[in-house]
Every structure is written in structure tokens, then in C-alpha cells.
PDB file of C-alpha atoms in Angstrom:
ATOM      1  CA  UNK O 186      26.628  -2.029  11.517  1.00 82.00           C
ATOM      2  CA  UNK O 187      28.370   0.386  13.406  1.00 84.00           C
ATOM      3  CA  UNK O 188      31.878  -0.633  12.545  1.00 86.00           C
ATOM      4  CA  UNK O 189      31.051  -1.900   9.070  1.00 86.00           C
ATOM      5  CA  UNK O 190      32.028   2.089   8.207  1.00 86.00           C
ATOM      6  CA  UNK O 191      28.644   1.845   5.362  1.00 87.00           C
ATOM      7  CA  UNK O 192      26.867   5.334   4.808  1.00 96.00           C
ATOM      8  CA  UNK O 193      23.093   4.816   4.347  1.00 98.00           C
ATOM      9  CA  UNK O 194      20.647   6.915   2.349  1.00 98.00           C
ATOM     10  CA  UNK O 195      17.970   7.292   3.651  1.00 98.00           C
ATOM     11  CA  UNK O 196      14.441   8.140   2.062  1.00 98.00           C
ATOM     12  CA  UNK O 197      10.931   8.833   3.724  1.00 97.00           C
ATOM     13  CA  UNK O 198      11.865   9.500   6.781  1.00 96.00           C
ATOM     14  CA  UNK O 199       7.954  10.820   7.879  1.00 92.00           C
ATOM     15  CA  UNK O 200       5.976   7.828   8.016  1.00 90.00           C
ATOM     16  CA  UNK O 201       5.943   4.744   9.570  1.00 90.00           C
ATOM     17  CA  UNK O 202       9.005   2.467   8.392  1.00 93.00           C
ATOM     18  CA  UNK O 203      11.009   5.640   7.695  1.00 95.00           C
ATOM     19  CA  UNK O 204      10.558   6.864  11.462  1.00 95.00           C
ATOM     20  CA  UNK O 205      12.063   3.375  13.382  1.00 95.00           C
ATOM     21  CA  UNK O 206      14.617   3.001  10.548  1.00 96.00           C
ATOM     22  CA  UNK O 207      16.588   6.444  11.661  1.00 97.00           C
ATOM     23  CA  UNK O 208      15.454   5.495  15.564  1.00 96.00           C
ATOM     24  CA  UNK O 209      17.174   1.736  14.777  1.00 96.00           C
ATOM     25  CA  UNK O 210      19.493   3.448  12.513  1.00 97.00           C
ATOM     26  CA  UNK O 211      20.886   6.369  15.483  1.00 97.00           C
ATOM     27  CA  UNK O 212      20.885   3.170  18.240  1.00 96.00           C
ATOM     28  CA  UNK O 213      23.050   1.374  15.294  1.00 95.00           C
ATOM     29  CA  UNK O 214      25.551   4.115  15.252  1.00 96.00           C
ATOM     30  CA  UNK O 215      25.225   6.383  18.310  1.00 94.00           C
ATOM     31  CA  UNK O 216      27.188   9.498  17.448  1.00 93.00           C
ATOM     32  CA  UNK O 217      28.234   8.942  14.439  1.00 95.00           C
ATOM     33  CA  UNK O 218      24.435   9.283  12.962  1.00 96.00           C
ATOM     34  CA  UNK O 219      24.945  12.479  11.629  1.00 95.00           C
ATOM     35  CA  UNK O 220      27.862  12.081   9.867  1.00 96.00           C
ATOM     36  CA  UNK O 221      27.150   8.673   8.073  1.00 97.00           C
ATOM     37  CA  UNK O 222      23.129   9.044   7.497  1.00 98.00           C
ATOM     38  CA  UNK O 223      22.116  11.026   5.235  1.00 98.00           C
ATOM     39  CA  UNK O 224      18.071  11.806   4.919  1.00 98.00           C
ATOM     40  CA  UNK O 225      15.460  13.254   2.493  1.00 98.00           C
ATOM     41  CA  UNK O 226      11.857  13.224   2.463  1.00 97.00           C
ATOM     42  CA  UNK O 227       9.057  15.134   1.205  1.00 95.00           C
ATOM     43  CA  UNK O 228      10.446  19.074   2.069  1.00 96.00           C
ATOM     44  CA  UNK O 229      13.621  20.371   3.633  1.00 97.00           C
ATOM     45  CA  UNK O 230      13.138  20.513   7.801  1.00 97.00           C
ATOM     46  CA  UNK O 231      14.764  18.856  11.270  1.00 97.00           C
ATOM     47  CA  UNK O 232      13.479  15.513  12.127  1.00 96.00           C
ATOM     48  CA  UNK O 233      12.643  15.099  15.896  1.00 95.00           C
ATOM     49  CA  UNK O 234      13.732  11.701  17.508  1.00 95.00           C
ATOM     50  CA  UNK O 235      12.316  10.377  20.920  1.00 94.00           C
ATOM     51  CA  UNK O 236      16.347  10.891  22.161  1.00 95.00           C
ATOM     52  CA  UNK O 237      15.472  14.923  21.805  1.00 96.00           C
ATOM     53  CA  UNK O 238      18.429  14.525  18.909  1.00 96.00           C
ATOM     54  CA  UNK O 239      17.691  16.552  15.766  1.00 97.00           C
ATOM     55  CA  UNK O 240      17.993  14.753  11.972  1.00 97.00           C
ATOM     56  CA  UNK O 241      18.238  17.726   9.286  1.00 97.00           C
ATOM     57  CA  UNK O 242      16.275  16.242   6.597  1.00 98.00           C
ATOM     58  CA  UNK O 243      16.754  17.124   2.853  1.00 98.00           C
ATOM     59  CA  UNK O 244      14.497  17.595  -0.298  1.00 98.00           C
ATOM     60  CA  UNK O 245      14.344  14.413  -2.029  1.00 98.00           C
ATOM     61  CA  UNK O 246      14.484  16.809  -5.170  1.00 97.00           C
ATOM     62  CA  UNK O 247      17.776  17.615  -4.560  1.00 97.00           C
ATOM     63  CA  UNK O 248      18.614  13.564  -3.877  1.00 98.00           C
ATOM     64  CA  UNK O 249      19.720  13.298  -7.206  1.00 95.00           C
ATOM     65  CA  UNK O 250      22.305  16.149  -7.394  1.00 95.00           C
ATOM     66  CA  UNK O 251      23.683  15.671  -4.106  1.00 96.00           C
ATOM     67  CA  UNK O 252      27.180  13.653  -4.160  1.00 93.00           C
ATOM     68  CA  UNK O 253      27.207  11.511  -1.586  1.00 96.00           C
ATOM     69  CA  UNK O 254      30.058   8.774  -1.262  1.00 94.00           C
ATOM     70  CA  UNK O 255      29.203   5.260  -1.480  1.00 94.00           C
ATOM     71  CA  UNK O 256      25.768   4.094   0.476  1.00 95.00           C
ATOM     72  CA  UNK O 257      23.230   1.893   0.725  1.00 94.00           C
ATOM     73  CA  UNK O 258      20.113   3.247  -0.230  1.00 96.00           C
ATOM     74  CA  UNK O 259      17.037   2.385   1.572  1.00 96.00           C
ATOM     75  CA  UNK O 260      14.012   3.492  -0.353  1.00 96.00           C
ATOM     76  CA  UNK O 261      10.955   4.480   1.775  1.00 96.00           C
ATOM     77  CA  UNK O 262       9.479   7.317   0.501  1.00 96.00           C
ATOM     78  CA  UNK O 263       6.232   6.814  -0.863  1.00 94.00           C
ATOM     79  CA  UNK O 264       2.419   7.569  -0.147  1.00 92.00           C
ATOM     80  CA  UNK O 265       0.848   5.060   1.222  1.00 84.00           C
ATOM     81  CA  UNK O 266      -2.272   3.581   0.843  1.00 79.00           C
ATOM     82  CA  UNK O 267      -4.366   5.877   3.669  1.00 78.00           C
ATOM     83  CA  UNK O 268      -3.851   9.082   0.817  1.00 78.00           C
ATOM     84  CA  UNK O 269      -5.454   7.142  -1.418  1.00 77.00           C
ATOM     85  CA  UNK O 270      -9.349   8.804  -1.150  1.00 79.00           C
ATOM     86  CA  UNK O 271      -7.750  11.674  -0.023  1.00 83.00           C
ATOM     87  CA  UNK O 272      -6.581  13.011  -3.763  1.00 88.00           C
ATOM     88  CA  UNK O 273      -7.656  12.578  -6.968  1.00 90.00           C
ATOM     89  CA  UNK O 274      -6.527   8.962  -8.712  1.00 89.00           C
ATOM     90  CA  UNK O 275      -4.237  11.024 -11.237  1.00 92.00           C
ATOM     91  CA  UNK O 276      -2.678  13.522  -8.420  1.00 93.00           C
ATOM     92  CA  UNK O 277      -2.088  10.240  -5.836  1.00 93.00           C
ATOM     93  CA  UNK O 278      -0.588   8.586  -9.374  1.00 94.00           C
ATOM     94  CA  UNK O 279       1.169  11.373 -10.061  1.00 95.00           C
ATOM     95  CA  UNK O 280       2.978  11.724  -6.846  1.00 96.00           C
ATOM     96  CA  UNK O 281       3.922   8.744  -6.920  1.00 96.00           C
ATOM     97  CA  UNK O 282       5.417   8.855  -9.869  1.00 97.00           C
ATOM     98  CA  UNK O 283       7.477  11.719  -9.280  1.00 97.00           C
ATOM     99  CA  UNK O 284       9.170  10.540  -6.252  1.00 97.00           C
ATOM    100  CA  UNK O 285      10.485   6.694  -7.749  1.00 97.00           C
ATOM    101  CA  UNK O 286      11.683   8.698 -10.898  1.00 97.00           C
ATOM    102  CA  UNK O 287      13.817  11.005  -8.473  1.00 98.00           C
ATOM    103  CA  UNK O 288      15.343   8.229  -6.632  1.00 97.00           C
ATOM    104  CA  UNK O 289      15.785   5.504  -9.464  1.00 96.00           C
ATOM    105  CA  UNK O 290      17.515   8.735 -11.015  1.00 96.00           C
ATOM    106  CA  UNK O 291      19.820   8.496  -7.854  1.00 96.00           C
ATOM    107  CA  UNK O 292      20.320   4.080  -8.530  1.00 94.00           C
ATOM    108  CA  UNK O 293      20.858   5.161 -11.944  1.00 93.00           C
ATOM    109  CA  UNK O 294      24.163   7.854 -11.563  1.00 93.00           C
ATOM    110  CA  UNK O 295      24.259   7.591  -7.661  1.00 92.00           C
ATOM    111  CA  UNK O 296      27.008   6.060  -6.104  1.00 92.00           C
ATOM    112  CA  UNK O 297      24.973   3.112  -4.609  1.00 92.00           C
ATOM    113  CA  UNK O 298      26.541  -0.063  -3.214  1.00 90.00           C
ATOM    114  CA  UNK O 299      23.062  -1.776  -2.009  1.00 90.00           C
ATOM    115  CA  UNK O 300      19.587  -1.064  -2.010  1.00 92.00           C
ATOM    116  CA  UNK O 301      16.378  -2.013   0.626  1.00 92.00           C
ATOM    117  CA  UNK O 302      13.071  -1.087  -0.661  1.00 92.00           C
ATOM    118  CA  UNK O 303       9.745  -2.169   0.791  1.00 91.00           C
ATOM    119  CA  UNK O 304       6.460  -3.199  -1.306  1.00 89.00           C
ATOM    120  CA  UNK O 305       3.655  -4.683   0.177  1.00 88.00           C
ATOM    121  CA  UNK O 306       1.374  -7.488  -0.133  1.00 85.00           C
ATOM    122  CA  UNK O 307      -0.951  -5.379  -1.386  1.00 85.00           C
ATOM    123  CA  UNK O 308       0.966  -6.006  -5.107  1.00 85.00           C
ATOM    124  CA  UNK O 309      -2.131  -8.753  -5.027  1.00 83.00           C
ATOM    125  CA  UNK O 310      -5.427  -8.830  -6.320  1.00 75.00           C
ATOM    126  CA  UNK O 311      -8.485 -10.828  -5.161  1.00 75.00           C
ATOM    127  CA  UNK O 312      -7.703 -13.267  -7.660  1.00 79.00           C
ATOM    128  CA  UNK O 313      -3.740 -14.023  -5.651  1.00 80.00           C
ATOM    129  CA  UNK O 314      -2.077 -13.465  -8.349  1.00 81.00           C
ATOM    130  CA  UNK O 315       0.368  -9.680  -8.907  1.00 82.00           C
ATOM    131  CA  UNK O 316      -0.907  -7.282 -11.275  1.00 78.00           C
ATOM    132  CA  UNK O 317      -1.031  -3.416 -11.588  1.00 75.00           C
ATOM    133  CA  UNK O 318      -4.254  -2.456 -11.837  1.00 82.00           C
ATOM    134  CA  UNK O 319      -3.963   1.596 -11.530  1.00 87.00           C
ATOM    135  CA  UNK O 320      -7.403   2.182 -11.150  1.00 86.00           C
ATOM    136  CA  UNK O 321      -9.402  -0.031  -8.918  1.00 84.00           C
ATOM    137  CA  UNK O 322      -5.783  -0.830  -6.353  1.00 87.00           C
ATOM    138  CA  UNK O 323      -3.171   2.388  -7.467  1.00 91.00           C
ATOM    139  CA  UNK O 324      -0.777   1.438  -4.563  1.00 89.00           C
ATOM    140  CA  UNK O 325      -0.412  -2.221  -5.207  1.00 89.00           C
ATOM    141  CA  UNK O 326       0.309  -1.334  -9.044  1.00 91.00           C
ATOM    142  CA  UNK O 327       3.023   1.348  -8.005  1.00 94.00           C
ATOM    143  CA  UNK O 328       4.611  -0.824  -6.397  1.00 92.00           C
ATOM    144  CA  UNK O 329       4.550  -3.550  -8.593  1.00 92.00           C
ATOM    145  CA  UNK O 330       6.106  -1.110 -10.690  1.00 93.00           C
ATOM    146  CA  UNK O 331       8.315   0.064  -8.892  1.00 94.00           C
ATOM    147  CA  UNK O 332       9.663  -3.513  -8.074  1.00 92.00           C
ATOM    148  CA  UNK O 333      10.201  -4.306 -11.155  1.00 90.00           C
ATOM    149  CA  UNK O 334      11.973  -0.303 -11.897  1.00 92.00           C
ATOM    150  CA  UNK O 335      13.898  -0.718  -9.290  1.00 91.00           C
ATOM    151  CA  UNK O 336      14.706  -4.338  -9.536  1.00 87.00           C
ATOM    152  CA  UNK O 337      16.205  -3.564 -12.716  1.00 85.00           C
ATOM    153  CA  UNK O 338      18.506  -0.718 -11.873  1.00 83.00           C
ATOM    154  CA  UNK O 339      20.131  -2.471  -9.309  1.00 69.00           C
ATOM    155  CA  UNK O 340      20.371  -6.451  -9.616  1.00 61.00           C
ATOM    156  CA  UNK O 341      22.782  -7.313  -7.242  1.00 68.00           C
ATOM    157  CA  UNK O 342      21.590 -10.579  -4.440  1.00 65.00           C
ATOM    158  CA  UNK O 343      24.398  -9.886  -2.616  1.00 70.00           C
ATOM    159  CA  UNK O 344      23.737  -6.367  -1.717  1.00 70.00           C
ATOM    160  CA  UNK O 345      20.582  -5.334  -2.548  1.00 76.00           C
ATOM    161  CA  UNK O 346      16.811  -6.605  -1.286  1.00 82.00           C
ATOM    162  CA  UNK O 347      13.615  -6.042  -2.026  1.00 83.00           C
ATOM    163  CA  UNK O 348      10.756  -7.188   0.218  1.00 85.00           C
ATOM    164  CA  UNK O 349       6.681  -7.462   0.689  1.00 83.00           C
ATOM    165  CA  UNK O 350       5.094  -6.157   4.247  1.00 85.00           C
ATOM    166  CA  UNK O 351       2.183  -7.943   3.780  1.00 84.00           C
ATOM    167  CA  UNK O 352       0.667  -6.514   7.852  1.00 78.00           C
ATOM    168  CA  UNK O 353       2.356  -3.608   9.695  1.00 74.00           C
ATOM    169  CA  UNK O 354       0.204  -2.017  12.633  1.00 68.00           C
TER     170      UNK O 354
END
């Protein structure tokens, strides 16, 4: 990674996977992290890392209009499953749809050289098949929708990966 010259755009640095990814990028890139990784999240802020480094996070809404060199897009921004019960289904779906549309716009119009998009085993229903049930399983349905949307935008198996995570703890 360090010698590749690759730059990275990371969305969603506030979640567990986002923070872990940022820590791994810091380990791989060391002092060049600030020039090789652009971070976008729910709001403009500073992300404090365990090492003491402080990383500038820009608002996700600014991503489509930000000029960036060719990069790997690591898309982790998503309001996760535990938030489903904290708001109405419509609000939950609306927030995640807005996030997806913002990042999809960037994927279509930006200089994206590759994509890493984690999805979830939650796309599967009780019968073991993947299906989009927004009322009964909004988290899984939205993850399945993202798989289809991002898969159609960047469909190069050499540089894109959509992976389903089944258990993370």
C-alpha cells in the first residue's frame, strides 16, 4: 500500500469498521496518511485516532463536488442496524438513501479507480434468500439495494469488491 501511490477516499470514519480501517491505513501509510487519505463523514470534524493523530473529516455532502485524484473508494457510511429502532422506518430509510445517493453520485462522476463496499449477511431473510423487505428488514433491504446500485456503477472485478460481512464483534 505504501509504495503503490494509491490514494483512498474513506466514507464513514465514525463507525467501528471505519475507525478500524482508518487505523490500518495509518499503519500502512504512516506520515503520508494526511496526503493520501481523504475522509468524509456525517459532519465536518476532526477524528482523533488512538495514536494521537487528528484527521480532518469533511462533510459527506461535499464529496461529489470535491476534486480528488484517482482513488480507491472505501464506502463505509451507513446508519447501522441498531439505529432502526431509534427512529421511524421512513426516517431510517431516508437517511441511508441520502447517503447512498451522495456516494453514488461521486462514484459516477469522480475519478474512482476501485471500490470496496461492505454489505451484510442481513440481506438474507428467514428463508435464506436475499430479498428487499423495507418494512420488515430495512437494514438488510438497504444493503441489498446498495449492492445492486454500486455494482452497476463500478463493475470491474479487478478493482471492485462488494463483500458481505456476516458477524462482526
